[in-house]
Structure formats: structure tokens, C-alpha cells
XYZ file of C-alpha atoms in Angstrom:
467
model
C 0.000 0.000 0.000
C 1.219 3.495 -0.732
C 2.624 5.505 2.115
C 0.925 8.576 0.701
C -2.143 8.498 -1.492
C -3.495 11.582 -3.262
C -6.608 11.921 -5.304
C -6.055 14.855 -7.596
C -9.540 15.534 -8.934
C -12.344 16.633 -6.665
C -14.855 14.993 -8.964
C -13.509 11.520 -8.285
C -13.552 12.082 -4.524
C -17.221 12.954 -4.562
C -18.008 10.071 -6.861
C -16.356 7.817 -4.316
C -18.668 9.309 -1.706
C -21.681 8.494 -3.831
C -20.522 4.904 -4.051
C -20.108 4.503 -0.314
C -23.621 4.905 1.014
C -26.322 4.714 -1.578
C -29.999 3.752 -3.029
C -32.672 2.247 -6.554
C -34.704 3.133 -9.830
C -33.825 5.603 -12.611
C -35.079 8.881 -13.938
C -33.656 11.693 -16.074
C -31.158 13.574 -13.866
C -32.368 16.859 -15.371
C -35.643 16.515 -13.480
C -34.416 17.337 -9.959
C -37.338 18.755 -7.991
C -37.172 21.689 -5.604
C -35.338 25.017 -5.575
C -31.907 24.887 -7.177
C -29.025 26.293 -5.147
C -26.264 25.703 -7.746
C -27.373 25.157 -11.330
C -26.923 25.382 -15.095
C -29.607 25.426 -17.785
C -30.415 21.718 -17.547
C -29.071 20.510 -14.201
C -29.061 21.717 -10.634
C -28.410 20.882 -6.999
C -31.076 21.335 -4.343
C -30.713 22.243 -0.682
C -30.511 18.584 0.329
C -27.874 17.771 -2.253
C -25.721 20.755 -1.287
C -26.089 19.870 2.406
C -24.947 16.363 1.510
C -21.887 17.693 -0.336
C -21.135 20.112 2.495
C -21.200 17.315 5.041
C -18.897 15.283 2.807
C -16.372 18.150 2.871
C -16.749 18.414 6.632
C -16.265 14.672 7.136
C -12.987 14.813 5.207
C -11.716 17.609 7.464
C -13.162 16.684 10.845
C -10.161 14.663 12.051
C -7.753 17.604 11.909
C -9.978 20.661 12.465
C -9.221 20.788 16.176
C -5.494 21.012 15.367
C -6.281 24.162 13.381
C -7.985 25.802 16.333
C -11.549 24.998 15.276
C -14.064 24.210 18.017
C -16.169 21.467 16.437
C -18.770 21.780 19.188
C -19.676 25.265 17.944
C -21.093 26.602 14.688
C -18.518 26.965 11.918
C -20.449 30.037 10.800
C -19.083 31.801 13.870
C -15.426 30.785 13.454
C -12.979 32.516 11.132
C -11.001 30.627 8.481
C -9.466 33.906 7.332
C -10.171 37.584 7.868
C -13.134 37.628 5.466
C -14.166 33.958 5.477
C -15.708 31.657 8.074
C -15.002 27.947 8.221
C -18.558 27.364 7.017
C -17.911 29.610 3.983
C -14.670 27.801 3.206
C -16.204 24.327 3.347
C -19.317 25.365 1.471
C -17.115 26.741 -1.309
C -15.478 23.317 -1.627
C -18.938 21.766 -1.871
C -19.865 24.292 -4.567
C -16.703 23.441 -6.481
C -17.679 19.769 -6.450
C -21.174 20.646 -7.654
C -19.718 22.730 -10.476
C -17.668 19.757 -11.669
C -20.786 17.615 -11.804
C -22.773 20.255 -13.644
C -20.186 20.996 -16.325
C -19.688 17.347 -17.200
C -23.415 16.639 -17.178
C -24.068 19.528 -19.545
C -21.304 18.363 -21.868
C -22.702 14.842 -21.763
C -26.152 16.106 -22.705
C -24.731 18.122 -25.596
C -22.801 15.106 -26.902
C -25.573 12.594 -26.370
C -23.832 10.607 -23.623
C -26.370 8.789 -21.463
C -26.477 6.163 -18.729
C -26.788 2.550 -19.901
C -28.244 -0.540 -18.218
C -24.994 -1.272 -16.387
C -24.931 2.259 -14.971
C -28.549 1.913 -13.897
C -27.856 -1.413 -12.211
C -25.046 0.127 -10.150
C -27.296 2.991 -9.103
C -29.963 0.525 -8.028
C -27.391 -1.320 -5.928
C -26.469 1.924 -4.203
C -30.110 2.763 -3.555
C -30.673 -0.673 -2.078
C -27.710 -0.068 0.247
C -29.397 3.045 1.624
C -32.617 1.117 2.185
C -30.614 -1.389 4.198
C -28.778 1.341 6.134
C -32.107 2.960 6.937
C -33.527 -0.291 8.253
C -30.385 -1.328 10.147
C -30.167 2.122 11.719
C -33.704 1.923 13.011
C -34.990 4.828 10.924
C -38.584 4.907 9.734
C -37.755 6.610 6.432
C -34.834 7.257 4.121
C -35.408 10.963 4.719
C -34.824 10.462 8.450
C -31.658 8.456 7.722
C -30.209 11.226 5.536
C -31.144 13.925 8.019
C -29.446 12.077 10.864
C -26.385 10.929 8.911
C -25.674 13.914 6.673
C -27.841 16.779 7.879
C -29.428 16.662 4.424
C -33.154 16.898 3.727
C -33.340 14.434 0.830
C -35.914 11.945 -0.292
C -34.928 8.676 -1.874
C -35.862 10.126 -5.264
C -33.630 13.154 -4.637
C -30.706 10.916 -3.786
C -31.354 8.755 -6.821
C -31.147 11.882 -8.935
C -27.896 12.829 -7.214
C -26.435 9.413 -8.060
C -27.526 9.751 -11.678
C -25.754 13.104 -12.000
C -22.694 11.550 -10.344
C -22.642 8.609 -12.742
C -23.197 10.754 -15.822
C -20.536 13.273 -14.776
C -17.961 10.555 -14.227
C -18.840 8.903 -17.533
C -18.271 12.167 -19.391
C -15.093 12.896 -17.424
C -13.734 9.428 -18.292
C -14.628 9.960 -21.942
C -12.778 13.273 -22.056
C -9.639 12.213 -20.212
C -9.524 8.838 -21.952
C -8.742 10.672 -25.158
C -5.495 12.147 -23.877
C -2.770 10.165 -25.637
C 0.666 11.373 -26.685
C 3.452 10.063 -28.900
C 6.986 9.515 -27.609
C 8.114 12.512 -29.679
C 5.469 14.738 -28.059
C 6.477 13.537 -24.597
C 10.152 14.179 -25.316
C 9.391 17.647 -26.702
C 7.423 18.580 -23.582
C 10.199 17.267 -21.373
C 12.892 19.191 -23.271
C 10.950 22.418 -22.891
C 10.230 21.971 -19.179
C 13.155 19.978 -17.785
C 13.257 21.612 -14.371
C 9.670 20.511 -13.732
C 10.690 16.856 -14.025
C 14.018 16.925 -12.202
C 14.939 17.011 -8.556
C 17.953 17.819 -6.393
C 19.290 16.648 -3.042
C 20.907 18.910 -0.488
C 21.910 19.196 3.149
C 20.497 22.109 5.108
C 20.874 23.563 8.590
C 19.679 26.796 10.201
C 21.224 29.061 12.830
C 19.485 31.705 14.926
C 19.703 33.524 18.225
C 18.875 31.249 21.172
C 19.094 32.712 24.641
C 18.692 29.325 26.326
C 21.752 28.043 24.472
C 23.584 31.378 24.879
C 23.726 31.871 21.098
C 23.718 35.542 20.048
C 22.801 37.004 16.655
C 26.494 37.469 15.980
C 27.216 33.843 16.918
C 24.502 32.592 14.563
C 25.800 34.725 11.681
C 29.386 33.588 12.250
C 28.394 29.898 12.431
C 26.429 30.173 9.185
C 29.435 31.732 7.467
C 31.708 28.968 8.731
C 29.336 26.216 7.594
C 28.969 27.866 4.174
C 32.755 27.578 3.770
C 32.842 23.756 3.906
C 33.414 21.860 0.669
C 31.971 18.385 1.273
C 28.938 16.647 2.751
C 31.121 14.954 5.378
C 32.529 18.307 6.517
C 29.005 19.771 6.590
C 27.763 16.976 8.846
C 30.847 17.130 11.043
C 30.452 20.883 11.591
C 26.753 20.559 12.452
C 27.454 17.620 14.774
C 30.019 19.655 16.674
C 27.719 22.695 16.763
C 24.771 20.734 18.150
C 26.876 19.044 20.804
C 28.582 22.306 21.847
C 25.293 24.204 22.192
C 23.348 21.467 23.963
C 23.126 21.687 27.736
C 24.535 18.885 29.823
C 21.055 17.981 30.988
C 19.728 17.806 27.408
C 22.687 15.728 26.222
C 21.309 12.791 28.185
C 18.471 12.432 25.687
C 20.234 13.808 22.588
C 20.119 11.446 19.604
C 22.806 12.972 17.409
C 22.287 10.478 14.575
C 18.616 11.404 14.405
C 19.519 15.093 14.346
C 22.002 14.587 11.523
C 19.441 12.595 9.552
C 17.264 15.712 9.518
C 19.907 17.545 7.481
C 19.113 15.598 4.299
C 16.490 16.832 1.846
C 15.928 14.367 -0.990
C 14.245 14.677 -4.395
C 13.403 18.340 -3.957
C 11.415 19.689 -6.899
C 11.908 23.027 -8.629
C 9.816 26.005 -7.526
C 9.937 28.955 -9.880
C 11.025 32.157 -8.168
C 12.277 30.423 -5.017
C 15.854 31.536 -4.394
C 17.032 28.118 -3.235
C 15.508 26.457 -6.301
C 17.035 29.030 -8.643
C 20.439 28.327 -7.093
C 20.162 24.537 -7.031
C 18.748 24.234 -10.573
C 21.069 26.774 -12.212
C 23.267 25.584 -15.069
C 26.329 26.427 -12.978
C 25.209 24.339 -9.978
C 27.743 21.779 -8.761
C 27.859 19.155 -6.037
C 29.336 20.498 -2.765
C 28.468 24.103 -3.570
C 26.867 26.000 -0.684
C 24.231 28.702 -0.549
C 22.970 30.800 2.370
C 19.664 32.555 2.948
C 19.303 35.259 5.595
C 15.858 36.148 6.914
C 16.095 39.643 8.330
C 12.697 39.434 10.027
C 13.294 36.182 11.905
C 17.056 36.381 12.207
C 17.408 32.857 10.794
C 20.429 31.990 8.642
C 20.055 28.791 6.612
C 22.936 27.081 4.843
C 22.495 24.583 1.980
C 25.039 22.205 0.470
C 24.136 20.570 -2.857
C 24.651 16.789 -2.869
C 22.880 15.996 -6.154
C 22.519 18.304 -9.135
C 19.245 18.350 -11.139
C 18.519 14.774 -12.160
C 15.490 13.109 -13.704
C 14.113 9.913 -12.208
C 14.891 7.073 -14.605
C 13.600 4.341 -12.278
C 11.157 2.001 -13.981
C 7.618 1.817 -12.647
C 5.384 -1.244 -12.369
C 1.674 -1.989 -12.379
C 0.263 -4.459 -9.847
C -2.955 -5.674 -8.257
C -3.402 -6.811 -4.677
C -5.987 -8.052 -2.196
C -5.564 -6.827 1.379
C -6.757 -9.097 4.191
C -6.480 -8.184 7.876
C -6.572 -10.019 11.177
C -9.248 -7.578 12.315
C -11.627 -9.033 9.748
C -10.623 -12.689 9.944
C -10.110 -12.966 13.693
C -6.412 -13.800 13.895
C -3.248 -13.265 11.903
C -3.147 -16.962 11.095
C -6.723 -16.937 9.820
C -6.032 -13.959 7.561
C -2.982 -15.759 6.143
C -4.999 -18.948 5.629
C -7.689 -17.047 3.736
C -5.017 -15.373 1.595
C -3.575 -18.778 0.697
C -7.075 -20.024 -0.050
C -7.652 -17.140 -2.475
C -4.435 -18.004 -4.286
C -5.584 -21.606 -4.651
C -9.036 -20.471 -5.753
C -7.495 -18.223 -8.402
C -5.129 -20.924 -9.670
C -7.901 -23.515 -10.045
C -10.077 -21.014 -11.917
C -9.245 -18.987 -15.029
C -5.992 -17.769 -13.438
C -6.169 -14.500 -15.396
C -5.724 -10.869 -14.447
C -9.463 -10.350 -14.852
C -10.302 -13.202 -12.478
C -7.821 -11.801 -9.944
C -9.415 -8.358 -10.280
C -12.822 -9.896 -9.586
C -11.517 -11.481 -6.379
C -9.949 -8.171 -5.351
C -13.208 -6.313 -5.878
C -14.979 -8.881 -3.726
C -12.499 -9.362 -0.902
C -9.897 -6.596 -0.598
C -10.017 -4.305 2.432
C -8.009 -1.600 0.677
C -10.675 1.011 -0.023
C -8.272 2.914 -2.266
C -8.177 0.139 -4.862
C -11.329 -1.908 -4.234
C -13.365 -0.263 -6.997
C -10.760 -1.022 -9.666
C -9.902 -4.594 -8.771
C -6.948 -3.864 -6.488
C -5.071 -2.012 -9.240
C -2.107 0.289 -8.655
C -0.572 1.676 -11.837
C 2.844 3.239 -12.462
C 4.159 2.551 -8.967
C 7.646 3.958 -8.432
C 10.304 2.429 -6.163
C 9.815 3.515 -2.560
C 6.145 4.464 -2.882
C 4.935 1.300 -1.183
C 5.792 -0.073 2.246
C 8.972 -2.150 2.255
C 7.745 -5.800 1.917
C 5.234 -4.757 -0.770
C 7.904 -2.694 -2.548
C 10.509 -5.465 -2.387
C 8.161 -8.010 -3.960
C 7.004 -5.876 -6.879
C 10.521 -4.676 -7.696
C 12.199 -8.073 -7.460
C 14.370 -8.374 -10.582
C 12.885 -11.797 -11.353
C 9.295 -10.551 -11.276
C 7.236 -11.279 -14.400
C 3.665 -10.829 -15.595
C 1.233 -13.187 -13.895
C 3.293 -13.806 -10.755
C 1.091 -14.347 -7.695
C 2.145 -14.600 -4.043
C 1.221 -13.581 -0.497
C 3.147 -10.765 1.177
C 2.834 -9.630 4.793
C 3.099 -5.961 5.809
C 2.019 -3.962 8.841
C -1.330 -3.506 7.089
C -2.013 -7.233 6.876
C -1.631 -9.919 4.203
C -1.547 -8.947 0.541
C -2.363 -11.423 -2.206
C -0.184 -9.994 -4.982
C -0.562 -10.100 -8.766
C 2.172 -8.622 -10.968
C 0.676 -7.007 -14.071
C 3.623 -5.540 -15.958
C 6.697 -3.350 -15.987
C 6.043 0.244 -16.952
C 7.678 3.415 -18.186
C 10.342 5.393 -16.307
C 9.078 7.696 -13.571
C 10.079 10.821 -15.503
C 8.103 9.745 -18.560
C 4.995 9.081 -16.476
C 5.415 12.477 -14.806
C 5.689 14.212 -18.178
C 2.618 12.386 -19.486
C 0.648 13.312 -16.359
C 1.651 16.950 -16.797
C 0.529 16.944 -20.422
C -2.787 15.372 -19.466
C -3.323 18.001 -16.774
C -2.636 20.787 -19.264
C -5.081 19.249 -21.740
C -7.670 18.747 -19.007
C -7.339 22.328 -17.772
C -7.899 23.608 -21.306
C -10.980 21.411 -21.748
C -12.335 22.405 -18.338
C -11.959 26.091 -19.214
C -13.910 25.525 -22.444
C -16.706 23.806 -20.516
C -16.795 26.624 -17.959
C -17.138 29.161 -20.760
C -19.813 27.128 -22.538
C -22.026 26.411 -19.534
C -22.432 29.319 -17.086
C -23.190 28.245 -13.520
C -25.407 30.170 -11.135
C -24.671 29.973 -7.402
C -27.346 31.189 -4.994
C -25.066 32.185 -2.118
C -27.870 33.628 -0.019
C -29.644 30.274 -0.068
C -26.421 28.331 0.607
C -25.729 30.460 3.672
C -29.029 29.327 5.177
C -28.133 25.655 5.056
C -27.868 24.261 8.565
C -24.709 22.604 9.850
């Protein structure tokens, strides 16, 4: 499993929401009843739908709001996100942005004649049936009561069905648009050549000095130390100077718990990307940059002097990527670690005695995996780069002997993974370039849709939605 997972498009996040707790039947999604709060000519979102989207945004933020000074026991309408914006305003704007994505793609789908088919309808019916079950299991008399309690949204089953239809149509159009983004090797190379800094990274060591009364370090001391460190000519000398500085400025009492190796490990910054206009980036990515060169920044306001030593000049990532599928099984679900392992082995046997194809493995993953990030696509992770996955997972997929169709069970801290190796892929840099080109194409298409289909937002009505 990836150490860090990021979903780049808000549309997909909301579509995932719609697939998590849903309800059955089908009607034209242009026929939403009730006052529209965010809308285009043919589609719109009602109070209940916007409340549902708002509560989705809130649910994604709830776990860290308290760390940002937000009192979740009080109204967000009374708490400032910024000077002119409340936390309610901020989260509602995210909900509006999601609604806009839906609306633009739905309008484009209508204009191009893209509609929902029987398979789409069947999935919607499954989602609707799930809400019926949740309503019953939760002891609610009606679906409306379930939604009100769970999401603060006043929606009927028909309203939610309409929401799901807009979701499905929007995603279908989005997939149709982005599925057409293909580029030749020459186009990829041309884009790379014209934007090299975007696809390269550097490594450097860095350490900061500042006045510290507790350590008896004056402004003059900090300036002098920064100048001395900037004069070194190797990574070893840089580390040695910092080691001596830390030890000489640490009190005897603090030395008892000082982990100098851990402190020195903090010096290293790896695979740092270019940021246009940033003085450190401009230095590190300059044509004249060389390993063991130093650079110093001085912040007059804070009195902090930071020294950098370049350990790797701009380099593109030529590591090959791979595509894999997996099925995650945990002891929490199966009772014990041994039982989870036994079930993993059983799935391998089941797969081998069946069709033993990638498609049959994907079907098992969809049915059994506990990895919510890959369940909907049959346990698939594409273009995985070395180091993106936890160690045992990473070691298996990047084994030099690995070949298409390999299947095995791997244990990580997450649980047991039934692994399927799909194929070797392109170098990381090439995937990054392709992703950049797709984003540029998508941004251009999105701008065209925004121009073609004006969206009206009734802010006065949105502000009346309860929390």
C-alpha cells in the first residue's frame, strides 16, 4: 500500500462518496425537484444535495480541524477561516466546487448525447438498495430520516437517486474526455525538453542558525556559524560541523536524551522539486550548480540563517515503474493473523484452479480486498515507483525476477496482501511528463466547458443551510 495516497480531482472524490452509502430506480437527472441552489440550464443541486456535499467536505476535514484551532462543538459560521471567510464559507465553497464539476460534465454529456446505460442503472440501483438497508439497520422509519441524521441533508430517496444519476453521468463524461489524452513519444520528449526543471529534482543538506538565549547563542554567533558552515566543501565536513555545533550548544542535561544520529538525519532533503522564483531552487537548478556548492539565505525578520550544500545536481528519475494488483486481508476481519494468512492462501488456490487471469484476480480483489483505495478497480495500482509502497510490498514488486502473472502472499504492517504482478512500466520521468501533459489538456478542456455552460450559485440560499 502506498505511504501517501493523493486523489487529484475533486470529482472523483465525490463520486467515491456516492458509491459509499447509496440507493434504486432511474429517472432523467435533469428533473431534480425543488429550488436549485447551484445550477446550469439543464441541471441543478437542491438544498438537500448541497447539504450532503457540504457534510462530505466536513467529514474529510473533521479529524484535523481541532489542530487548526476549530471548536467542532460550535457553529462553523461563527469561526474565522481567514479575515473575510468563516469555516462554514470555506467548506461550502469546496462543496460548490464539487457541484460545479458535476454540472459541467453533465451539460457536456447532454450536448454530446452521452447517457447512462443498463450497467450504470444497475449500479445505481445497488447503491439505492444499500441506503434502504442502512435505513432499516439504523432503526430509521424513512430514508429521509436516515439522511437527516447521517448527513444533515433533507433528501428523499428520489432526490438521492437523482444525485447518483448526475454523479454517474458526470464521471462517464469525465472518463470519456480524459480517456482521449494520448501522446506520442516525440510529443512527450518535446514537452520534457521544454520543461526539464519541472521533471528533475535535487538533493541537499540544510541547517539553520538563529539567536537562542537558552543556548547562549547571540545574533552574531549565529551569523558567524552560518558563514563557517557555508565555507565547507563536502557533505562529510558539513555533517561534522553541524554535529560539533549541536553538541557544543546542547546543555549537559539535554545531552542525556540527545540522539545525534537522528539530528544529523534531519539535514538531508531528498528529491526536492523546482519552484519557480524560489531563491534556493534558482540556485540549485542553475546551469552552474555543482555538487558540494553551498548557498545561504538570511531572513532579516526572523534572524534565521540557513545554509544549503548541494549533494545531487538536477537529475530526472529514470527508475522504472510497475503496475500491480493486490488483495488486502487483515486479522481484524478474519479474527487472527493466522486466519487472515490462511484465507489469503485459499484465495491463491481459488485463483489458480479457476481462469488464473488478471481479470479473475481483479474480480476477487473487488470482492475481498479491504483496501478502499483500490477496491473499486480490482486492487489495481498503476505506475508505482520504487519507494512508494511499504517495504515488503515494494521489495516483492521490484524483485528483478518478477514477471507478468506472478502471484504470491506478502505480509506488511497492514495485513496480508495477495499480490498479482501485471507488468513493468515506463520510467518515472516519462509518467510524470505524461501526467503533466494530461493536466494541461484537461485544464484547457475544463476552461472551455466553464465558458460554454455558465453556472449560477445562490449564495444567499447556501448560507441558510444548517450545519
